[in-house]
Coordinates of C-alpha atoms and ligand atoms in Angstrom, one line a residue:
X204 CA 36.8 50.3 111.3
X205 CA 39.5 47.6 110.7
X206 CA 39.5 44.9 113.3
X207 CA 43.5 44.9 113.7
X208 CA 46.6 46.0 112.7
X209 CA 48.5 49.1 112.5
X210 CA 47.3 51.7 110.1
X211 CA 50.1 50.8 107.6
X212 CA 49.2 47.2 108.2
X213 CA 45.9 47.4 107.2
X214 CA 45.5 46.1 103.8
X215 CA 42.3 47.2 101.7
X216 CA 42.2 44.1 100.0
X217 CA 40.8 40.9 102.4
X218 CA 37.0 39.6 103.5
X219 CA 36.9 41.7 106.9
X220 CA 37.2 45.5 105.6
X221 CA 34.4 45.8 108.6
X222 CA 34.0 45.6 112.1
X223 CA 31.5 42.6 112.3
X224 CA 28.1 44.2 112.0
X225 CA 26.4 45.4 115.7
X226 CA 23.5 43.1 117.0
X227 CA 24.5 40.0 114.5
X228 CA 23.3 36.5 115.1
X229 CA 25.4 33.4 114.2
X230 CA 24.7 29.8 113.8
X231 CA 26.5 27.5 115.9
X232 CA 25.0 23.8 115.9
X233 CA 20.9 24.9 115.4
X234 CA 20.6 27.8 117.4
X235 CA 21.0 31.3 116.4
X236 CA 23.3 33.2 118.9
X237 CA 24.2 36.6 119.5
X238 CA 27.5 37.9 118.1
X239 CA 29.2 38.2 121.7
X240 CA 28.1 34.8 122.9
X241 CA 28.8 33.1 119.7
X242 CA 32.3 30.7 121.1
X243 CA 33.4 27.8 120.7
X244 CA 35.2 25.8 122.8
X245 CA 39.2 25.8 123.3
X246 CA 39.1 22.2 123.1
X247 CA 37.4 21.9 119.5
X248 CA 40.2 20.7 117.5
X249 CA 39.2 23.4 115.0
X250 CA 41.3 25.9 117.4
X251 CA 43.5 22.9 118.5
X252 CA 44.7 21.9 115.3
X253 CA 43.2 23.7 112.4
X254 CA 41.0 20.3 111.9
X255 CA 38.0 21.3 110.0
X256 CA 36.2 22.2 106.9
X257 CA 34.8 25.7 105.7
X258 CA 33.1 27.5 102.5
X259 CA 33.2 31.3 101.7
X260 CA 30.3 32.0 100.0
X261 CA 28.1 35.4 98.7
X262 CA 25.0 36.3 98.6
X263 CA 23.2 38.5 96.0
X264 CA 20.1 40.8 96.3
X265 CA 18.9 37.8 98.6
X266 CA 19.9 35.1 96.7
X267 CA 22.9 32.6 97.8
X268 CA 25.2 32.7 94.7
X269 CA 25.9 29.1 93.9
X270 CA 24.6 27.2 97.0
X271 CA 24.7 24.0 95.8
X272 CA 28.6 23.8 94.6
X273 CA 29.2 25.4 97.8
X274 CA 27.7 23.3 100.0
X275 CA 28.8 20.2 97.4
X276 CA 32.4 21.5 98.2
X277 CA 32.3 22.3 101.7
X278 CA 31.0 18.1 102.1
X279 CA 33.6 16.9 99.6
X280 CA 36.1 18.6 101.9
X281 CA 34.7 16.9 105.3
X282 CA 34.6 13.6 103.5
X283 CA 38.4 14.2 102.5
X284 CA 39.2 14.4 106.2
X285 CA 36.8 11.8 107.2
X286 CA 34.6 14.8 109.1
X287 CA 30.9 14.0 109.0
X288 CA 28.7 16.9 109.1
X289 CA 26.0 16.6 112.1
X290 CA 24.0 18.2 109.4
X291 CA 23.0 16.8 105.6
X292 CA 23.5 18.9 103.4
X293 CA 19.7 20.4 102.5
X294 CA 19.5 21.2 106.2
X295 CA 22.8 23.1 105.9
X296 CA 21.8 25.2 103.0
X297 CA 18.5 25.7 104.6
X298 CA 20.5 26.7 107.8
X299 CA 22.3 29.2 105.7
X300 CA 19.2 30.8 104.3
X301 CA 17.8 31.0 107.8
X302 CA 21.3 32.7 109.2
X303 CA 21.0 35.5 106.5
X304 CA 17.5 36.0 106.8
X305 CA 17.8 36.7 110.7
X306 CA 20.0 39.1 110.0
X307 CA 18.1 41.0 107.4
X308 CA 21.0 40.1 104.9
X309 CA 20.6 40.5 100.8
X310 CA 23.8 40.9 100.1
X311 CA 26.4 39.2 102.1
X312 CA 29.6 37.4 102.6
X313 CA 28.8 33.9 104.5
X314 CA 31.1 31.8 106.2
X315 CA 30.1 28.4 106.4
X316 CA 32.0 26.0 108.7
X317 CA 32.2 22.3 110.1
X318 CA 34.6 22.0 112.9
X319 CA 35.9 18.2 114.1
X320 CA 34.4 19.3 117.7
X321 CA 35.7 18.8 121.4
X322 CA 38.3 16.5 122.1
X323 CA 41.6 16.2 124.0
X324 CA 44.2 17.5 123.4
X325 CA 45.5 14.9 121.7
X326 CA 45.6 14.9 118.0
X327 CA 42.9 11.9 117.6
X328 CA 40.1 12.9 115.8
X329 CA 37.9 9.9 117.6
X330 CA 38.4 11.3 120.8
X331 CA 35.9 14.3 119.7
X332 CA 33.0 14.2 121.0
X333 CA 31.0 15.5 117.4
X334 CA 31.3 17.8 114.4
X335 CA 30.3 21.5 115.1
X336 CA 28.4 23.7 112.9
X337 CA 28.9 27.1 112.6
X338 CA 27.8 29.5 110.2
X339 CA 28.7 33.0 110.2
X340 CA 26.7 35.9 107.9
X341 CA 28.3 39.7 107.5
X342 CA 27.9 42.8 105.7
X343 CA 30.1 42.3 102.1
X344 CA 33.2 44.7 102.3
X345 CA 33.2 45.5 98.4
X346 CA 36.8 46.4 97.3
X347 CA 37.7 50.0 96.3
X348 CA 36.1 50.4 92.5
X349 CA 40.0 51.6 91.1
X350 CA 41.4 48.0 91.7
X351 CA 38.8 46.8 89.1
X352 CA 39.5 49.5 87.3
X353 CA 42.6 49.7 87.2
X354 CA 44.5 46.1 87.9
X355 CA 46.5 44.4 91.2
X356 CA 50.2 44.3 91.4
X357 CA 51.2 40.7 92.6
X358 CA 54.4 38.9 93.2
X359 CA 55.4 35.4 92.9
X360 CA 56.4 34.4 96.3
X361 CA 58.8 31.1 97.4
X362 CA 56.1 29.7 99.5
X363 CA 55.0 26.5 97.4
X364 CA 51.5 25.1 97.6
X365 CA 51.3 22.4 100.0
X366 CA 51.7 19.3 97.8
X367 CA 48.5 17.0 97.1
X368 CA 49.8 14.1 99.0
X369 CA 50.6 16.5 102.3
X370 CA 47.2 18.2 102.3
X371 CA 45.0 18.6 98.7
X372 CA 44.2 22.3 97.8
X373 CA 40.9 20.9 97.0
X374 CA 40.3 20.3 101.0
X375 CA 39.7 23.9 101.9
X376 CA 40.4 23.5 105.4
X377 CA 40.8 25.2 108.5
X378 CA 44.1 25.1 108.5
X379 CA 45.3 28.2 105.9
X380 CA 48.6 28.6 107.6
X381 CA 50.1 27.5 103.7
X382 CA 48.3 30.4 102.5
X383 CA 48.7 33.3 105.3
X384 CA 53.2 32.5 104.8
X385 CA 52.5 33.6 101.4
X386 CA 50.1 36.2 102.1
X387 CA 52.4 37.5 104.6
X388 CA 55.3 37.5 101.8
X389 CA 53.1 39.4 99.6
X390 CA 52.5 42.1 102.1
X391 CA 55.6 42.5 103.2
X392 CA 56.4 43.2 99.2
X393 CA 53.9 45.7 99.3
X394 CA 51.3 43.8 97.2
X395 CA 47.9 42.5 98.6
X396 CA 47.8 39.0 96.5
X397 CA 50.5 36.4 95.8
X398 CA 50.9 33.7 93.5
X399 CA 52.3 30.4 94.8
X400 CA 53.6 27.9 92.8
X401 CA 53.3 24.2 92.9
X402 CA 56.6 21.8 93.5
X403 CA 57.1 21.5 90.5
X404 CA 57.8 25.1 89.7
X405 CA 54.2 25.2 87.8
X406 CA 52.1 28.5 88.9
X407 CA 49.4 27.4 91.3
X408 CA 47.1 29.8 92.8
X409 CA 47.0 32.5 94.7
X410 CA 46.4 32.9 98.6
X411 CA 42.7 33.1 98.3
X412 CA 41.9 33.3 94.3
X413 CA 42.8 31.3 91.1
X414 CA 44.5 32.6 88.5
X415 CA 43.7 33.0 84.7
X416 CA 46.2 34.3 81.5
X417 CA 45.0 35.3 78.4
X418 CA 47.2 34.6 76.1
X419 CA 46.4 35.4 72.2
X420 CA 42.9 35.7 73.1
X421 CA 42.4 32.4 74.7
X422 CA 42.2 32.3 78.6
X423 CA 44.4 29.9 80.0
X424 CA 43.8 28.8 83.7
X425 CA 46.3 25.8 85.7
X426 CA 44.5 22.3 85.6
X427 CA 43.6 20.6 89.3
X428 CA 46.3 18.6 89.1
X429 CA 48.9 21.7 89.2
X430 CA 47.8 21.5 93.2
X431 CA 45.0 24.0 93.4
X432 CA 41.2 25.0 95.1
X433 CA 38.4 23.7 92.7
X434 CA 37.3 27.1 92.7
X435 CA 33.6 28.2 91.8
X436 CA 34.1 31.5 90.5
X437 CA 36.9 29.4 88.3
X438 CA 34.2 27.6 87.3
X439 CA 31.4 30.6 86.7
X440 CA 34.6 32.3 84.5
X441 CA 34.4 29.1 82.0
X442 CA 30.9 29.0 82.1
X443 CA 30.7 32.9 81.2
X444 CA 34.1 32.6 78.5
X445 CA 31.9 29.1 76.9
X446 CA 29.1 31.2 76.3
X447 CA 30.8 33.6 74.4
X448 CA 32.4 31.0 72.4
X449 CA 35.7 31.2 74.3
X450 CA 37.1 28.0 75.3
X451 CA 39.5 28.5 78.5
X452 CA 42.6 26.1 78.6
X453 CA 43.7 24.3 81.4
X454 CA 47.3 24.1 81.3
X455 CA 50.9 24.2 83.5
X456 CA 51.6 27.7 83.3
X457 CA 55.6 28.4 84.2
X458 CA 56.4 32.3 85.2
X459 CA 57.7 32.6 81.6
X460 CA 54.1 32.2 81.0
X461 CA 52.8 35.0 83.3
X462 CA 55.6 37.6 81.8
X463 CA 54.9 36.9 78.4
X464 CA 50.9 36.8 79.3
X465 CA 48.8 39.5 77.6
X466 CA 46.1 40.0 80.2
X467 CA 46.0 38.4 83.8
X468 CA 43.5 38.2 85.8
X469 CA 42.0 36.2 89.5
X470 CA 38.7 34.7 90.5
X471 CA 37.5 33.7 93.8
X472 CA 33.8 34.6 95.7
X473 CA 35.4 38.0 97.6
X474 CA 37.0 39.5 94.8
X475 CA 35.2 38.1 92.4
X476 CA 37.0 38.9 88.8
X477 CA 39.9 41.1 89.6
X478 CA 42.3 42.4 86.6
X479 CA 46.1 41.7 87.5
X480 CA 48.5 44.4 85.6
X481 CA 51.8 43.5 87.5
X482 CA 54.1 40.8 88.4
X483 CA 57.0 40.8 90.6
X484 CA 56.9 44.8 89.5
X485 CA 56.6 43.8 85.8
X486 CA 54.2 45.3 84.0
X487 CA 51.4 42.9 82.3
X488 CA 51.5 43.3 78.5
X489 CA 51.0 47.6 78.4
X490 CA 49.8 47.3 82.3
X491 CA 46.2 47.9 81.7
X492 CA 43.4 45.6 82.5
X493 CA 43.1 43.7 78.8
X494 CA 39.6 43.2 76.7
X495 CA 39.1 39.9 77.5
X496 CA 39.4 40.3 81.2
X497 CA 37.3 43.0 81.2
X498 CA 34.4 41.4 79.2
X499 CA 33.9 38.7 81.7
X500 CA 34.3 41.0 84.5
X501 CA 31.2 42.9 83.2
X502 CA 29.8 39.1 82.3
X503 CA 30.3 38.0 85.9
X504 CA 28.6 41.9 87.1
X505 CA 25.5 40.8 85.3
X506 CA 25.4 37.4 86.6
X507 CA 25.4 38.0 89.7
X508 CA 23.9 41.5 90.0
X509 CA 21.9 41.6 86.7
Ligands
PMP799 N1 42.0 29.4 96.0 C1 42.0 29.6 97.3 C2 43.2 29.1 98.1 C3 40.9 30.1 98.0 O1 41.0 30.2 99.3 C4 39.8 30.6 97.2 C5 38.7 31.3 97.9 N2 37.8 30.4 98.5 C6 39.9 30.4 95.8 C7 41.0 29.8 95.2 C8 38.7 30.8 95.0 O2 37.7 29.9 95.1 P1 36.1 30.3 95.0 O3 36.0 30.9 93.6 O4 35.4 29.0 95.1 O5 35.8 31.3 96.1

C-alpha cells in the first residue's frame, strides 16, 4: 500500500513504494522507539526550516553498502552548515548497524538524519537547544524489473539546481524543496525522473540521481563543479567502468549532448544503475538500454549482491 496520493498520482518510481513496515523501531537520539512514538518535536528547526543533514543509504544481505562514505558525507554536510553531530561518527555507523539489526533487516533502505534540534521559532540556529539524531530503517521497495530492462523516459525541466553559493548540492540537506519543484514538473510530464540543469545551462543532476552519457564508448558524467551531489553510486560506477579499463569523463554536458548521447543512464543508492532511453520524448540513440550501461548495471548487480 502507497502511503498517499491518488491512484493516478502514485508514481512507481520513489524510496516509499511501502507502507512503513508494522512493529518497526527507529532511532531517535540513543534509544530505539517504536514506529508510532517515533516524533519529533514541532520546534526542531528540521520541521521549522528544513535545517539539517541526512544520508540515504542500502543495505545488502546484512551488510551496509558503503558506510564509511556515507557516514563521511552525511558529516561533511553538517560541517557545511556548521551542525555538529551529538554523535562521532563510529558511534553513528555503529548506531546504524544496531537500528537494522533490531529490526531483523538484511536488506534495507536506511535513512540516516541529523536535525539542528529545538529552538524558537526564530531562524537562529544558536537558539537550539542540540542536534538530533534519527535514524530510520525500512523494507527496500525494489523498482519494477521492466524499468531496468527496458529504460526511463525523462524530461529536462526549467527548474535550475540551486547555485553553489545559495546552497551546494554537495550539502544534502533537509531542505529538498529545489528538487521536489522539479520532481513535480517531471510528474506532471508524465515521467518519474527529471534532469535539472545548472545556471549556466550545463546539465546537472537529476532530482535524486546523477546522470552519466556514453558517448562513443566512453561514459561521460558532469564534474562537481557543474553544481551537483557527490554521489556514491557516481563513485561505485567509476570504480566499476576503471576496472574494466573504461575511463569515465567528467565534463559540462549541454542538452545537445544528451540528444546526440548514445546511451544514458542514472546512479544514485534507490535506483541504483537505471538505463535512460528518452529525453524530453526523444528517443536515446535507437531507445534501448546501450551495452555499456548494461555492463555496469550487471557490474554493480554483482557488487552489491554477488
Ligand atoms: N543527486 C541527488 C540530488 C540525490 O538526492 C541523490 C540520492 N542521494 C543522488 C544524486 C545520488 O547519490 P547517491 O549515489 O550517493 O545515492
Amino acid at each position: 500500500m502507497r502511503r498517499q496520493g491518488t491512484p493516478e498520482a502514485r508514481p512507481y518510481w520513489g524510496i516509499a513504494g511501502k507502507e512503513i513496515t508494522m512493529g518497526l523501531k527507529v532511532y531517535i537520539n540513543g534509544e530505539l522507539v517504536d514506529k508510532e512514538n517515533a516524533k519529533i518535536s514541532v520546534f526542531d528547526h528540521g520541521f521549522l526550516y528544513g535545517d539539517g543533514v541526512f544520508e540515504g543509504i542500502r543495505a545488502y544481505n546484512g551488510k551496509v553498502f558503503k558506510m564509511k562514505e556515507h557516514i563521511d558525507r552525511l558529516f561533511d554536510s553538517a560541517a557545511a552548515i556548521e551542525l555538529k553531530a551529538p554523535i562521532p561518527r563510529e558511534q553513528y555507523a555503529a548506531a546504524i548497524e544496531s537500528t537494522l539489526k533490531a529490526n531483523n533487516l538484511r536488506d534495507a533502505y536506511i535513512r540516516a538524519i541529523v536535525t539542528r534540534g529545538i529552538g524558537t521559532l526564530g531562524l537562529n540556529p544558536r537558539n537550539c537547544t542540540g542536534a538530533s539524531v534519527v535514524i530510520i530503517t525500512d523494507s527496500i521497495a525494489l523498482y519494477p524489473k521492466e524499468l531496468y530492462e527496458n529504460g526511463l523516459s525523462v524530461i529536462t525541466v526549467s527548474t535550475i539546481r540551486n547555485h553553489p553559493n545559495a546552497l551546494d548540492p554537495r550539502i544534502k540537506s533537509l531542505n529538498y524543496l529545489n528538487n521536489i519543484l522539479a520532481k513535480i514538473e517531471g510528474l506532471n510530464a508524465g515521467v518519474e525522473e527529471a534532469i535539472m540543469l545548472n545556471i549556466q545551462g550545463y546539465v546537472a543532476e537529476c532530482t535524486g540521481d546523477n546522470i552519466f552519457i556514453v558517448k562513443d564508448g566512453v561514459p561521460i558524467t558532469p564534474p562537481l563543479s557543474a553544481g551537483i551531489l557527490d554521489g556514491i553510486t557516481r563513485h561505485t560506477v567509476m570504480d566499476l567502468a576503471a576496472a574494466r579499463g573504461i575511463m569515465v569523463r567528467e565534463d559540462n554536458l549541454t542538452r545537445y549532448d544528451l540528444f546526440t548521447a548514445d546511451e544514458c543512464f542514472l546512479t544514485g543508492t534507490a535506483a541504483e544503475l537505471i538505463p535512460v532511453v528518452k529525453i524530453d520524448g526523444r528517443l536515446v540513440a535507437d531507445g534501448k538500454p546501450g551495452p555499456t550501461t548494461l555492463q555496469l548495471l550487471a557490474d554493480f548487480r554483482k557488487l552489491t549482491r554477488g
